[in-house]
GROMACS .gro file of N, CA and C in nm:
model
  330
    1UNK      N    1  23.419   5.349   6.054
    1UNK     CA    2  23.356   5.218   6.038
    1UNK      C    3  23.343   5.192   5.907
    2UNK      N    4  23.368   5.069   5.839
    2UNK     CA    5  23.338   5.047   5.708
    2UNK      C    6  23.222   4.970   5.696
    3UNK      N    7  23.143   4.991   5.580
    3UNK     CA    8  23.032   4.920   5.551
    3UNK      C    9  23.068   4.800   5.462
    4UNK      N   10  22.982   4.687   5.476
    4UNK     CA   11  23.011   4.582   5.416
    4UNK      C   12  22.954   4.598   5.287
    5UNK      N   13  22.992   4.534   5.185
    5UNK     CA   14  22.924   4.528   5.036
    5UNK      C   15  22.801   4.440   5.052
    6UNK      N   16  22.722   4.499   4.981
    6UNK     CA   17  22.579   4.416   4.988
    6UNK      C   18  22.596   4.275   4.924
    7UNK      N   19  22.698   4.252   4.832
    7UNK     CA   20  22.703   4.121   4.768
    7UNK      C   21  22.754   4.023   4.876
    8UNK      N   22  22.838   4.080   4.973
    8UNK     CA   23  22.893   3.986   5.099
    8UNK      C   24  22.791   3.939   5.169
    9UNK      N   25  22.677   3.992   5.185
    9UNK     CA   26  22.553   3.958   5.288
    9UNK      C   27  22.512   3.814   5.228
   10UNK      N   28  22.438   3.750   5.332
   10UNK     CA   29  22.362   3.634   5.303
   10UNK      C   30  22.247   3.647   5.220
   11UNK      N   31  22.200   3.567   5.135
   11UNK     CA   32  22.086   3.594   5.063
   11UNK      C   33  21.951   3.640   5.143
   12UNK      N   34  21.948   3.589   5.264
   12UNK     CA   35  21.815   3.632   5.337
   12UNK      C   36  21.835   3.760   5.395
   13UNK      N   37  21.944   3.825   5.400
   13UNK     CA   38  21.964   3.946   5.469
   13UNK      C   39  21.948   4.050   5.324
   14UNK      N   40  21.980   4.016   5.204
   14UNK     CA   41  21.961   4.094   5.108
   14UNK      C   42  21.815   4.101   5.082
   15UNK      N   43  21.736   3.981   5.081
   15UNK     CA   44  21.598   4.000   5.052
   15UNK      C   45  21.536   4.080   5.168
   16UNK      N   46  21.571   4.071   5.286
   16UNK     CA   47  21.489   4.157   5.389
   16UNK      C   48  21.543   4.302   5.382
   17UNK      N   49  21.652   4.353   5.330
   17UNK     CA   50  21.691   4.474   5.295
   17UNK      C   51  21.599   4.524   5.194
   18UNK      N   52  21.613   4.446   5.084
   18UNK     CA   53  21.522   4.491   4.958
   18UNK      C   54  21.355   4.524   5.000
   19UNK      N   55  21.324   4.418   5.092
   19UNK     CA   56  21.165   4.439   5.136
   19UNK      C   57  21.153   4.555   5.208
   20UNK      N   58  21.269   4.578   5.314
   20UNK     CA   59  21.257   4.701   5.389
   20UNK      C   60  21.233   4.828   5.312
   21UNK      N   61  21.334   4.833   5.208
   21UNK     CA   62  21.343   4.946   5.127
   21UNK      C   63  21.215   4.969   5.043
   22UNK      N   64  21.163   4.848   5.001
   22UNK     CA   65  21.040   4.865   4.936
   22UNK      C   66  20.909   4.923   5.019
   23UNK      N   67  20.910   4.853   5.137
   23UNK     CA   68  20.818   4.930   5.234
   23UNK      C   69  20.841   5.069   5.251
   24UNK      N   70  20.944   5.121   5.274
   24UNK     CA   71  20.952   5.253   5.307
   24UNK      C   72  20.923   5.335   5.188
   25UNK      N   73  20.950   5.276   5.077
   25UNK     CA   74  20.939   5.365   4.943
   25UNK      C   75  20.771   5.371   4.909
   26UNK      N   76  20.713   5.251   4.934
   26UNK     CA   77  20.573   5.262   4.917
   26UNK      C   78  20.478   5.338   5.033
   27UNK      N   79  20.529   5.335   5.146
   27UNK     CA   80  20.454   5.408   5.272
   27UNK      C   81  20.493   5.575   5.234
   28UNK      N   82  20.612   5.626   5.208
   28UNK     CA   83  20.634   5.739   5.180
   28UNK      C   84  20.555   5.774   5.060
   29UNK      N   85  20.550   5.705   4.945
   29UNK     CA   86  20.469   5.742   4.834
   29UNK      C   87  20.331   5.752   4.854
   30UNK      N   88  20.275   5.669   4.939
   30UNK     CA   89  20.139   5.676   4.969
   30UNK      C   90  20.100   5.789   5.047
   31UNK      N   91  20.214   5.842   5.155
   31UNK     CA   92  20.174   5.947   5.231
   31UNK      C   93  20.179   6.085   5.141
   32UNK      N   94  20.258   6.089   5.063
   32UNK     CA   95  20.268   6.207   4.958
   32UNK      C   96  20.157   6.206   4.880
   33UNK      N   97  20.106   6.098   4.822
   33UNK     CA   98  19.981   6.092   4.744
   33UNK      C   99  19.870   6.119   4.808
   34UNK      N  100  19.841   6.089   4.947
   34UNK     CA  101  19.719   6.114   5.012
   34UNK      C  102  19.722   6.268   5.059
   35UNK      N  103  19.835   6.332   5.086
   35UNK     CA  104  19.849   6.466   5.116
   35UNK      C  105  19.796   6.542   5.011
   36UNK      N  106  19.846   6.505   4.891
   36UNK     CA  107  19.807   6.567   4.764
   36UNK      C  108  19.655   6.568   4.727
   37UNK      N  109  19.609   6.461   4.776
   37UNK     CA  110  19.441   6.440   4.747
   37UNK      C  111  19.370   6.518   4.838
   38UNK      N  112  19.408   6.543   4.972
   38UNK     CA  113  19.332   6.612   5.076
   38UNK      C  114  19.303   6.756   5.031
   39UNK      N  115  19.197   6.805   5.036
   39UNK     CA  116  19.145   6.931   5.006
   39UNK      C  117  19.183   7.031   5.110
   40UNK      N  118  19.239   7.160   5.095
   40UNK     CA  119  19.254   7.234   5.215
   40UNK      C  120  19.094   7.286   5.254
   41UNK      N  121  19.005   7.287   5.190
   41UNK     CA  122  18.882   7.327   5.214
   41UNK      C  123  18.830   7.222   5.329
   42UNK      N  124  18.852   7.102   5.319
   42UNK     CA  125  18.819   6.988   5.415
   42UNK      C  126  18.889   7.015   5.547
   43UNK      N  127  19.035   7.063   5.529
   43UNK     CA  128  19.111   7.077   5.647
   43UNK      C  129  19.059   7.176   5.744
   44UNK      N  130  19.007   7.293   5.678
   44UNK     CA  131  18.950   7.407   5.734
   44UNK      C  132  18.830   7.368   5.811
   45UNK      N  133  18.731   7.298   5.738
   45UNK     CA  134  18.611   7.260   5.822
   45UNK      C  135  18.640   7.173   5.931
   46UNK      N  136  18.739   7.090   5.900
   46UNK     CA  137  18.783   6.992   6.043
   46UNK      C  138  18.811   7.088   6.164
   47UNK      N  139  18.872   7.187   6.117
   47UNK     CA  140  18.951   7.271   6.229
   47UNK      C  141  18.840   7.340   6.280
   48UNK      N  142  18.740   7.394   6.202
   48UNK     CA  143  18.627   7.464   6.264
   48UNK      C  144  18.545   7.364   6.363
   49UNK      N  145  18.517   7.238   6.326
   49UNK     CA  146  18.427   7.137   6.395
   49UNK      C  147  18.525   7.130   6.527
   50UNK      N  148  18.662   7.104   6.527
   50UNK     CA  149  18.735   7.076   6.637
   50UNK      C  150  18.729   7.204   6.733
   51UNK      N  151  18.718   7.317   6.675
   51UNK     CA  152  18.713   7.434   6.773
   51UNK      C  153  18.570   7.454   6.857
   52UNK      N  154  18.460   7.411   6.775
   52UNK     CA  155  18.324   7.379   6.839
   52UNK      C  156  18.320   7.303   6.941
   53UNK      N  157  18.393   7.184   6.930
   53UNK     CA  158  18.396   7.070   7.028
   53UNK      C  159  18.445   7.118   7.142
   54UNK      N  160  18.556   7.182   7.134
   54UNK     CA  161  18.662   7.205   7.245
   54UNK      C  162  18.571   7.306   7.368
   55UNK      N  163  18.575   7.258   7.462
   55UNK     CA  164  18.506   7.320   7.581
   55UNK      C  165  18.580   7.458   7.626
   56UNK      N  166  18.538   7.559   7.622
   56UNK     CA  167  18.613   7.693   7.657
   56UNK      C  168  18.641   7.676   7.809
   57UNK      N  169  18.533   7.619   7.891
   57UNK     CA  170  18.580   7.636   8.029
   57UNK      C  171  18.700   7.550   8.059
   58UNK      N  172  18.697   7.447   8.016
   58UNK     CA  173  18.817   7.346   8.006
   58UNK      C  174  18.971   7.409   7.978
   59UNK      N  175  18.931   7.492   7.883
   59UNK     CA  176  19.056   7.596   7.828
   59UNK      C  177  19.090   7.676   7.934
   60UNK      N  178  18.994   7.751   8.012
   60UNK     CA  179  19.037   7.853   8.102
   60UNK      C  180  19.086   7.792   8.224
   61UNK      N  181  19.031   7.650   8.252
   61UNK     CA  182  19.095   7.596   8.360
   61UNK      C  183  19.230   7.564   8.349
   62UNK      N  184  19.254   7.508   8.215
   62UNK     CA  185  19.393   7.469   8.191
   62UNK      C  186  19.496   7.581   8.172
   63UNK      N  187  19.438   7.706   8.140
   63UNK     CA  188  19.523   7.828   8.150
   63UNK      C  189  19.549   7.866   8.289
   64UNK      N  190  19.467   7.876   8.377
   64UNK     CA  191  19.476   7.899   8.496
   64UNK      C  192  19.573   7.799   8.579
   65UNK      N  193  19.558   7.681   8.538
   65UNK     CA  194  19.662   7.587   8.591
   65UNK      C  195  19.796   7.627   8.556
   66UNK      N  196  19.813   7.661   8.432
   66UNK     CA  197  19.947   7.692   8.381
   66UNK      C  198  20.003   7.802   8.444
   67UNK      N  199  19.933   7.913   8.450
   67UNK     CA  200  19.957   8.018   8.521
   67UNK      C  201  19.996   8.031   8.667
   68UNK      N  202  19.930   7.921   8.741
   68UNK     CA  203  19.960   7.887   8.881
   68UNK      C  204  20.102   7.810   8.873
   69UNK      N  205  20.108   7.723   8.788
   69UNK     CA  206  20.235   7.672   8.783
   69UNK      C  207  20.355   7.741   8.760
   70UNK      N  208  20.325   7.847   8.653
   70UNK     CA  209  20.434   7.948   8.614
   70UNK      C  210  20.475   8.015   8.765
   71UNK      N  211  20.375   8.067   8.813
   71UNK     CA  212  20.408   8.161   8.947
   71UNK      C  213  20.492   8.091   9.052
   72UNK      N  214  20.439   7.963   9.057
   72UNK     CA  215  20.524   7.867   9.150
   72UNK      C  216  20.666   7.845   9.116
   73UNK      N  217  20.675   7.820   8.998
   73UNK     CA  218  20.814   7.814   8.931
   73UNK      C  219  20.907   7.928   8.950
   74UNK      N  220  20.833   8.051   8.932
   74UNK     CA  221  20.903   8.168   8.974
   74UNK      C  222  20.926   8.206   9.110
   75UNK      N  223  20.849   8.165   9.172
   75UNK     CA  224  20.878   8.178   9.329
   75UNK      C  225  20.984   8.080   9.375
   76UNK      N  226  20.991   7.955   9.315
   76UNK     CA  227  21.087   7.853   9.357
   76UNK      C  228  21.234   7.917   9.308
   77UNK      N  229  21.223   7.962   9.172
   77UNK     CA  230  21.368   8.018   9.110
   77UNK      C  231  21.421   8.125   9.217
   78UNK      N  232  21.309   8.239   9.244
   78UNK     CA  233  21.346   8.347   9.324
   78UNK      C  234  21.421   8.281   9.473
   79UNK      N  235  21.358   8.170   9.523
   79UNK     CA  236  21.395   8.136   9.672
   79UNK      C  237  21.526   8.064   9.632
   80UNK      N  238  21.548   7.986   9.523
   80UNK     CA  239  21.672   7.929   9.498
   80UNK      C  240  21.787   8.044   9.463
   81UNK      N  241  21.758   8.158   9.412
   81UNK     CA  242  21.841   8.253   9.398
   81UNK      C  243  21.894   8.328   9.543
   82UNK      N  244  21.769   8.342   9.629
   82UNK     CA  245  21.831   8.405   9.738
   82UNK      C  246  21.926   8.304   9.839
   83UNK      N  247  21.885   8.165   9.821
   83UNK     CA  248  21.976   8.071   9.889
   83UNK      C  249  22.110   8.084   9.823
   84UNK      N  250  22.116   8.076   9.717
   84UNK     CA  251  22.256   8.077   9.633
   84UNK      C  252  22.334   8.195   9.672
   85UNK      N  253  22.262   8.308   9.687
   85UNK     CA  254  22.324   8.453   9.737
   85UNK      C  255  22.414   8.431   9.867
   86UNK      N  256  22.296   8.365   9.972
   86UNK     CA  257  22.328   8.352  10.114
   86UNK      C  258  22.460   8.250  10.121
   87UNK      N  259  22.450   8.138  10.043
   87UNK     CA  260  22.561   8.068  10.043
   87UNK      C  261  22.678   8.125   9.991
   88UNK      N  262  22.675   8.223   9.901
   88UNK     CA  263  22.793   8.277   9.840
   88UNK      C  264  22.860   8.384   9.947
   89UNK      N  265  22.763   8.435  10.029
   89UNK     CA  266  22.808   8.537  10.132
   89UNK      C  267  22.886   8.452  10.239
   90UNK      N  268  22.818   8.318  10.286
   90UNK     CA  269  22.875   8.247  10.377
   90UNK      C  270  23.018   8.205  10.340
   91UNK      N  271  23.021   8.160  10.214
   91UNK     CA  272  23.164   8.123  10.175
   91UNK      C  273  23.267   8.249  10.161
   92UNK      N  274  23.220   8.353  10.138
   92UNK     CA  275  23.298   8.460  10.122
   92UNK      C  276  23.375   8.490  10.265
   93UNK      N  277  23.258   8.500  10.367
   93UNK     CA  278  23.300   8.531  10.505
   93UNK      C  279  23.396   8.428  10.570
   94UNK      N  280  23.372   8.297  10.513
   94UNK     CA  281  23.469   8.190  10.559
   94UNK      C  282  23.605   8.189  10.512
   95UNK      N  283  23.598   8.242  10.370
   95UNK     CA  284  23.744   8.279  10.310
   95UNK      C  285  23.821   8.383  10.367
   96UNK      N  286  23.737   8.489  10.422
   96UNK     CA  287  23.789   8.595  10.491
   96UNK      C  288  23.855   8.540  10.637
   97UNK      N  289  23.782   8.461  10.692
   97UNK     CA  290  23.818   8.403  10.822
   97UNK      C  291  23.948   8.317  10.812
   98UNK      N  292  23.949   8.250  10.726
   98UNK     CA  293  24.069   8.148  10.682
   98UNK      C  294  24.171   8.233  10.666
   99UNK      N  295  24.150   8.325  10.575
   99UNK     CA  296  24.274   8.419  10.560
   99UNK      C  297  24.315   8.482  10.686
  100UNK      N  298  24.229   8.532  10.741
  100UNK     CA  299  24.288   8.597  10.881
  100UNK      C  300  24.347   8.501  10.966
  101UNK      N  301  24.305   8.371  10.984
  101UNK     CA  302  24.384   8.271  11.056
  101UNK      C  303  24.517   8.235  10.995
  102UNK      N  304  24.531   8.233  10.858
  102UNK     CA  305  24.655   8.220  10.802
  102UNK      C  306  24.747   8.319  10.841
  103UNK      N  307  24.699   8.449  10.827
  103UNK     CA  308  24.780   8.565  10.863
  103UNK      C  309  24.835   8.570  11.018
  104UNK      N  310  24.739   8.515  11.104
  104UNK     CA  311  24.757   8.526  11.245
  104UNK      C  312  24.872   8.400  11.277
  105UNK      N  313  24.869   8.300  11.193
  105UNK     CA  314  24.967   8.184  11.196
  105UNK      C  315  25.089   8.220  11.158
  106UNK      N  316  25.097   8.297  11.030
  106UNK     CA  317  25.231   8.341  10.994
  106UNK      C  318  25.289   8.447  11.088
  107UNK      N  319  25.210   8.534  11.143
  107UNK     CA  320  25.259   8.640  11.254
  107UNK      C  321  25.311   8.555  11.385
  108UNK      N  322  25.248   8.453  11.402
  108UNK     CA  323  25.303   8.387  11.525
  108UNK      C  324  25.410   8.286  11.490
  109UNK      N  325  25.432   8.253  11.377
  109UNK     CA  326  25.561   8.195  11.324
  109UNK      C  327  25.537   8.057  11.323
  110UNK      N  328  25.397   7.985  11.312
  110UNK     CA  329  25.361   7.858  11.304
  110UNK      C  330  25.348   7.799  11.155
   0.00000   0.00000   0.00000
């Protein structure tokens, strides 16, 4: 894919491109400057306030729900593995029976 030269674009497209680049520059610059202005102490105090606001019983219920979901997922995986092994054994048995049929047909000359 080849890129067009900017001078080949219509004037309105060049203006829109310039405005887009300018917006990206100022938003990025503003983000960096606000990040540098924020104090680490204020971030730590915000984290402490958030930890106080969180209800520990809700966290315990969420943890229990995730543990139950994990156990259900493990049981489902084990059940799937057993079913896959059973299917594999059935296919093996079917292959042996087809092999025996082929040998029988060769023996009878068909």
